[in-house]
Amino acid sequence: MQIKRKKTKVIQVGKLKIGGGSPIAVQSMTKNKLEDSDSIRSEIKELIRSGCELIRIAVPEKRSIGYLKQLVDERIFSVPVVADIQFDYRLALECMDIGIDGVRINPGNIGGHKRVGEIVEKAKRKKAAIRIGINSGSLDKKILKKNNGNIVNSMVESALGNVRLLESLKFNNFKISAKASSVLNTINVYELISNKVDYPLHLGVTEAGPKVSIGIKSSVGIGILLSEVIGDTIRVSLT
């Protein structure tokens, strides 16, 4: 049986095309700390050997950027690499300066529209991609209150608000993730977003738990969405 996927916009993350009918890209995220140089190198090589097509690395503080730059300069990455940024917009700017292919941000916790605008302008200059990352556990309390605590509606509103923000800055090289720890909420959120925009969607169930539950929850959530021709890239999240 051949499934005809929904046609989404094509974005470029390094040399990898996502969306627009491109093959669904498999991502993963490193678990070792950047300062543990031997372990992180081994992990990156193992991920690439296993077929990982895009690697995401957490950059929690400024000193992490020096370690990451060493890896970039060594050309250890034969696949695109994305920096996972929380709260400090300056880390995103510096990561793009050292040659990272993209950044993952939650615009709601990065410091307001002005900071997001600075990240977007840098991404334009560096030809980098952005992933808007919305999680059920870190929603804006004002949006939650407006939606009477409804997680699904709040996640959709947050995602679409951030889409409008990036579009207003004339930036389109981005994809969207909207993950919940509930499989049903995850499915509902992605279905609603898919009906409203045509940007590539990154699928996953967040905080899915240890090995047994992660296999079940991720297989069900991601599998149902893919069968509904929703999704352009996937990552299984192990707690």
mmCIF file of C-alpha atoms in Angstrom:
data_model
loop_
_atom_site.group_PDB
_atom_site.id
_atom_site.type_symbol
_atom_site.label_atom_id
_atom_site.label_comp_id
_atom_site.label_asym_id
_atom_site.label_seq_id
_atom_site.Cartn_x
_atom_site.Cartn_y
_atom_site.Cartn_z
ATOM 1 C CA MET A 1 0.000 0.000 0.000
ATOM 2 C CA GLN A 2 1.352 3.398 -0.975
ATOM 3 C CA ILE A 3 0.480 6.314 1.280
ATOM 4 C CA LYS A 4 0.328 9.729 -0.349
ATOM 5 C CA ARG A 5 1.748 12.155 2.188
ATOM 6 C CA LYS A 6 0.551 15.672 2.770
ATOM 7 C CA LYS A 7 2.595 18.151 0.742
ATOM 8 C CA THR A 8 4.351 20.593 3.060
ATOM 9 C CA LYS A 9 6.829 23.392 2.500
ATOM 10 C CA VAL A 10 10.435 22.358 1.921
ATOM 11 C CA ILE A 11 12.980 23.599 4.419
ATOM 12 C CA GLN A 12 16.744 23.163 4.390
ATOM 13 C CA VAL A 13 18.712 22.044 7.449
ATOM 14 C CA GLY A 14 22.287 21.967 6.263
ATOM 15 C CA LYS A 15 22.291 19.578 3.329
ATOM 16 C CA LEU A 16 19.069 17.872 4.468
ATOM 17 C CA LYS A 17 15.734 18.740 2.900
ATOM 18 C CA ILE A 18 12.697 18.277 5.128
ATOM 19 C CA GLY A 19 9.111 18.461 3.897
ATOM 20 C CA GLY A 20 7.714 18.764 0.407
ATOM 21 C CA GLY A 21 7.547 15.024 -0.118
ATOM 22 C CA SER A 22 11.146 14.386 0.935
ATOM 23 C CA PRO A 23 11.722 11.083 2.781
ATOM 24 C CA ILE A 24 10.801 11.275 6.451
ATOM 25 C CA ALA A 25 13.988 12.236 8.295
ATOM 26 C CA VAL A 26 15.044 10.333 11.411
ATOM 27 C CA GLN A 27 16.532 12.484 14.157
ATOM 28 C CA SER A 28 18.123 11.765 17.503
ATOM 29 C CA MET A 29 19.561 13.717 20.412
ATOM 30 C CA THR A 30 22.813 13.102 22.231
ATOM 31 C CA LYS A 31 22.641 12.215 25.923
ATOM 32 C CA ASN A 32 26.294 12.730 26.893
ATOM 33 C CA LYS A 33 27.493 16.164 27.992
ATOM 34 C CA LEU A 34 29.569 18.134 25.525
ATOM 35 C CA GLU A 35 32.487 18.384 27.949
ATOM 36 C CA ASP A 36 32.725 14.558 28.046
ATOM 37 C CA SER A 37 34.606 14.629 24.752
ATOM 38 C CA ASP A 38 35.295 10.903 24.295
ATOM 39 C CA SER A 39 31.729 9.841 25.085
ATOM 40 C CA ILE A 40 30.103 12.503 22.923
ATOM 41 C CA ARG A 41 32.334 11.640 19.960
ATOM 42 C CA SER A 42 31.549 7.944 20.280
ATOM 43 C CA GLU A 43 27.840 8.680 20.579
ATOM 44 C CA ILE A 44 27.788 10.908 17.492
ATOM 45 C CA LYS A 45 29.619 8.278 15.422
ATOM 46 C CA GLU A 46 27.257 5.547 16.641
ATOM 47 C CA LEU A 47 24.188 7.611 15.784
ATOM 48 C CA ILE A 48 25.445 8.264 12.272
ATOM 49 C CA ARG A 49 26.310 4.580 11.755
ATOM 50 C CA SER A 50 22.798 3.677 12.907
ATOM 51 C CA GLY A 51 21.194 5.845 10.214
ATOM 52 C CA CYS A 52 20.475 9.042 12.126
ATOM 53 C CA GLU A 53 20.030 11.856 9.595
ATOM 54 C CA LEU A 54 20.032 14.847 11.935
ATOM 55 C CA ILE A 55 21.600 15.212 15.387
ATOM 56 C CA ARG A 56 20.371 17.552 18.098
ATOM 57 C CA ILE A 57 22.694 18.624 20.903
ATOM 58 C CA ALA A 58 21.732 20.478 24.074
ATOM 59 C CA VAL A 59 23.672 23.712 24.627
ATOM 60 C CA PRO A 60 22.797 24.673 28.210
ATOM 61 C CA GLU A 61 25.459 27.318 28.861
ATOM 62 C CA LYS A 62 28.086 29.476 27.206
ATOM 63 C CA ARG A 63 31.021 27.159 27.915
ATOM 64 C CA SER A 64 29.232 24.401 25.994
ATOM 65 C CA ILE A 65 29.736 26.356 22.774
ATOM 66 C CA GLY A 66 33.524 25.935 22.934
ATOM 67 C CA TYR A 67 33.180 22.158 23.147
ATOM 68 C CA LEU A 68 30.653 22.164 20.324
ATOM 69 C CA LYS A 69 32.933 24.294 18.150
ATOM 70 C CA GLN A 70 35.697 21.720 18.564
ATOM 71 C CA LEU A 71 33.390 19.032 17.173
ATOM 72 C CA VAL A 72 32.336 21.247 14.271
ATOM 73 C CA ASP A 73 35.943 22.136 13.456
ATOM 74 C CA GLU A 74 36.888 18.450 13.500
ATOM 75 C CA ARG A 75 34.169 17.815 10.904
ATOM 76 C CA ILE A 76 32.882 14.931 13.009
ATOM 77 C CA PHE A 77 29.353 15.635 11.791
ATOM 78 C CA SER A 78 28.558 14.082 8.428
ATOM 79 C CA VAL A 79 24.887 14.929 9.044
ATOM 80 C CA PRO A 80 23.321 18.289 9.971
ATOM 81 C CA VAL A 81 23.430 19.299 13.626
ATOM 82 C CA VAL A 82 20.886 21.364 15.565
ATOM 83 C CA ALA A 83 21.553 23.167 18.851
ATOM 84 C CA ASP A 84 18.861 22.845 21.498
ATOM 85 C CA ILE A 85 18.544 26.230 23.209
ATOM 86 C CA GLN A 86 16.561 27.036 26.330
ATOM 87 C CA PHE A 87 16.012 30.577 27.681
ATOM 88 C CA ASP A 88 19.245 32.328 26.563
ATOM 89 C CA TYR A 89 18.879 33.684 23.020
ATOM 90 C CA ARG A 90 22.593 34.582 22.933
ATOM 91 C CA LEU A 91 23.487 30.885 22.894
ATOM 92 C CA ALA A 92 21.469 30.471 19.684
ATOM 93 C CA LEU A 93 23.293 33.389 18.057
ATOM 94 C CA GLU A 94 26.722 32.045 19.003
ATOM 95 C CA CYS A 95 25.887 28.516 17.854
ATOM 96 C CA MET A 96 24.975 29.783 14.409
ATOM 97 C CA ASP A 97 28.232 31.752 14.322
ATOM 98 C CA ILE A 98 30.249 28.545 14.756
ATOM 99 C CA GLY A 99 28.467 26.806 11.896
ATOM 100 C CA ILE A 100 25.524 24.958 13.416
ATOM 101 C CA ASP A 101 22.855 24.111 10.823
ATOM 102 C CA GLY A 102 19.865 25.026 12.953
ATOM 103 C CA VAL A 103 18.522 25.837 16.404
ATOM 104 C CA ARG A 104 15.597 24.533 18.371
ATOM 105 C CA ILE A 105 13.889 27.207 20.439
ATOM 106 C CA ASN A 106 10.669 27.662 22.326
ATOM 107 C CA PRO A 107 9.880 31.297 21.415
ATOM 108 C CA GLY A 108 7.808 31.586 24.586
ATOM 109 C CA ASN A 109 10.813 31.177 26.877
ATOM 110 C CA ILE A 110 13.522 32.892 24.837
ATOM 111 C CA GLY A 111 12.877 36.458 26.021
ATOM 112 C CA GLY A 112 10.160 38.031 23.874
ATOM 113 C CA HIS A 113 9.683 39.053 20.258
ATOM 114 C CA LYS A 114 12.802 41.194 20.119
ATOM 115 C CA ARG A 115 15.052 38.249 21.032
ATOM 116 C CA VAL A 116 13.281 35.950 18.596
ATOM 117 C CA GLY A 117 13.798 38.619 15.935
ATOM 118 C CA GLU A 118 17.545 38.617 16.588
ATOM 119 C CA ILE A 119 17.670 34.839 16.228
ATOM 120 C CA VAL A 120 15.702 35.013 12.977
ATOM 121 C CA GLU A 121 17.957 37.684 11.484
ATOM 122 C CA LYS A 122 21.032 35.606 12.331
ATOM 123 C CA ALA A 123 19.396 32.497 10.837
ATOM 124 C CA LYS A 124 18.722 34.403 7.624
ATOM 125 C CA ARG A 125 22.353 35.481 7.345
ATOM 126 C CA LYS A 126 23.737 32.057 8.201
ATOM 127 C CA LYS A 127 21.150 30.152 6.149
ATOM 128 C CA ALA A 128 20.239 28.190 9.273
ATOM 129 C CA ALA A 129 16.933 26.541 10.127
ATOM 130 C CA ILE A 130 14.765 27.006 13.207
ATOM 131 C CA ARG A 131 12.521 24.518 14.942
ATOM 132 C CA ILE A 132 9.663 25.958 16.962
ATOM 133 C CA GLY A 133 9.416 23.584 19.909
ATOM 134 C CA ILE A 134 6.176 23.574 21.916
ATOM 135 C CA ASN A 135 5.886 21.203 24.897
ATOM 136 C CA SER A 136 2.832 20.511 27.023
ATOM 137 C CA GLY A 137 4.891 20.941 30.184
ATOM 138 C CA SER A 138 6.147 24.453 29.428
ATOM 139 C CA LEU A 139 3.108 26.297 28.133
ATOM 140 C CA ASP A 140 2.552 29.983 28.782
ATOM 141 C CA LYS A 141 0.271 30.226 31.823
ATOM 142 C CA LYS A 142 -1.664 33.089 30.211
ATOM 143 C CA ILE A 143 -2.517 30.908 27.211
ATOM 144 C CA LEU A 144 -3.499 28.035 29.502
ATOM 145 C CA LYS A 145 -5.779 30.307 31.509
ATOM 146 C CA LYS A 146 -7.345 31.737 28.341
ATOM 147 C CA ASN A 147 -8.153 28.168 27.227
ATOM 148 C CA ASN A 148 -9.460 27.126 30.662
ATOM 149 C CA GLY A 149 -6.550 24.712 31.135
ATOM 150 C CA ASN A 150 -7.178 22.833 27.898
ATOM 151 C CA ILE A 151 -3.735 21.481 26.912
ATOM 152 C CA VAL A 152 -4.551 20.739 23.272
ATOM 153 C CA ASN A 153 -6.075 24.136 22.484
ATOM 154 C CA SER A 154 -3.285 25.916 24.367
ATOM 155 C CA MET A 155 -0.556 24.067 22.448
ATOM 156 C CA VAL A 156 -2.202 24.787 19.110
ATOM 157 C CA GLU A 157 -2.634 28.475 19.957
ATOM 158 C CA SER A 158 0.990 28.728 21.086
ATOM 159 C CA ALA A 159 2.297 27.033 17.955
ATOM 160 C CA LEU A 160 0.223 29.127 15.567
ATOM 161 C CA GLY A 161 1.135 32.330 17.394
ATOM 162 C CA ASN A 162 4.809 31.529 16.901
ATOM 163 C CA VAL A 163 4.222 30.701 13.241
ATOM 164 C CA ARG A 164 2.666 34.133 12.743
ATOM 165 C CA LEU A 165 5.599 35.736 14.529
ATOM 166 C CA LEU A 166 8.208 34.095 12.272
ATOM 167 C CA GLU A 167 6.127 34.850 9.181
ATOM 168 C CA SER A 168 5.904 38.516 10.216
ATOM 169 C CA LEU A 169 9.715 38.512 10.273
ATOM 170 C CA LYS A 170 9.661 37.118 6.713
ATOM 171 C CA PHE A 171 11.269 33.837 7.746
ATOM 172 C CA ASN A 172 9.996 30.492 6.473
ATOM 173 C CA ASN A 173 12.890 28.053 6.952
ATOM 174 C CA PHE A 174 11.362 26.467 10.030
ATOM 175 C CA LYS A 175 9.541 23.362 11.180
ATOM 176 C CA ILE A 176 7.191 22.845 14.104
ATOM 177 C CA SER A 177 7.014 20.370 16.948
ATOM 178 C CA ALA A 178 4.189 20.259 19.475
ATOM 179 C CA LYS A 179 4.777 17.339 21.812
ATOM 180 C CA ALA A 180 2.769 16.219 24.795
ATOM 181 C CA SER A 181 3.403 13.380 27.235
ATOM 182 C CA SER A 182 -0.129 12.158 26.498
ATOM 183 C CA VAL A 183 -0.307 10.193 23.249
ATOM 184 C CA LEU A 184 -3.888 11.292 22.600
ATOM 185 C CA ASN A 185 -3.073 14.962 23.189
ATOM 186 C CA THR A 186 -0.046 14.680 20.908
ATOM 187 C CA ILE A 187 -2.149 13.202 18.099
ATOM 188 C CA ASN A 188 -4.912 15.792 18.503
ATOM 189 C CA VAL A 189 -2.474 18.724 18.540
ATOM 190 C CA TYR A 190 -0.639 17.622 15.396
ATOM 191 C CA GLU A 191 -3.904 16.933 13.566
ATOM 192 C CA LEU A 192 -5.170 20.438 14.316
ATOM 193 C CA ILE A 193 -1.890 22.146 13.398
ATOM 194 C CA SER A 194 -1.608 20.135 10.181
ATOM 195 C CA ASN A 195 -5.043 21.354 9.134
ATOM 196 C CA LYS A 196 -4.045 24.985 9.630
ATOM 197 C CA VAL A 197 -0.475 25.297 8.258
ATOM 198 C CA ASP A 198 1.725 23.607 5.691
ATOM 199 C CA TYR A 199 5.085 23.856 7.431
ATOM 200 C CA PRO A 200 6.996 20.607 8.068
ATOM 201 C CA LEU A 201 6.078 18.878 11.314
ATOM 202 C CA HIS A 202 8.553 17.118 13.612
ATOM 203 C CA LEU A 203 6.799 14.248 15.395
ATOM 204 C CA GLY A 204 7.398 12.770 18.815
ATOM 205 C CA VAL A 205 5.874 12.087 22.212
ATOM 206 C CA THR A 206 7.689 14.022 24.934
ATOM 207 C CA GLU A 207 8.635 12.520 28.305
ATOM 208 C CA ALA A 208 7.521 9.149 27.022
ATOM 209 C CA GLY A 209 9.151 7.295 29.909
ATOM 210 C CA PRO A 210 11.598 4.359 30.167
ATOM 211 C CA LYS A 211 12.227 1.725 27.504
ATOM 212 C CA VAL A 212 8.982 -0.243 27.669
ATOM 213 C CA SER A 213 6.550 2.668 27.786
ATOM 214 C CA ILE A 214 8.563 4.697 25.295
ATOM 215 C CA GLY A 215 8.295 1.936 22.728
ATOM 216 C CA ILE A 216 4.544 1.676 23.122
ATOM 217 C CA LYS A 217 3.692 5.384 23.409
ATOM 218 C CA SER A 218 6.009 6.533 20.626
ATOM 219 C CA SER A 219 5.006 3.740 18.247
ATOM 220 C CA VAL A 220 1.315 4.451 18.748
ATOM 221 C CA GLY A 221 1.566 8.253 18.620
ATOM 222 C CA ILE A 222 4.026 8.577 15.749
ATOM 223 C CA GLY A 223 2.557 5.611 13.881
ATOM 224 C CA ILE A 224 -1.006 6.954 13.913
ATOM 225 C CA LEU A 225 0.120 10.382 12.704
ATOM 226 C CA LEU A 226 2.247 8.922 9.917
ATOM 227 C CA SER A 227 -0.707 6.758 8.830
ATOM 228 C CA GLU A 228 -2.724 9.998 8.610
ATOM 229 C CA VAL A 229 0.001 11.369 6.261
ATOM 230 C CA ILE A 230 1.097 13.851 8.931
ATOM 231 C CA GLY A 231 4.785 14.339 9.713
ATOM 232 C CA ASP A 232 8.053 15.033 7.930
ATOM 233 C CA THR A 233 10.637 14.064 10.547
ATOM 234 C CA ILE A 234 10.576 11.993 13.749
ATOM 235 C CA ARG A 235 12.454 11.513 17.011
ATOM 236 C CA VAL A 236 11.781 9.048 19.823
ATOM 237 C CA SER A 237 12.328 10.708 23.223
ATOM 238 C CA LEU A 238 13.704 8.542 26.019
ATOM 239 C CA THR A 239 13.298 9.981 29.523
#
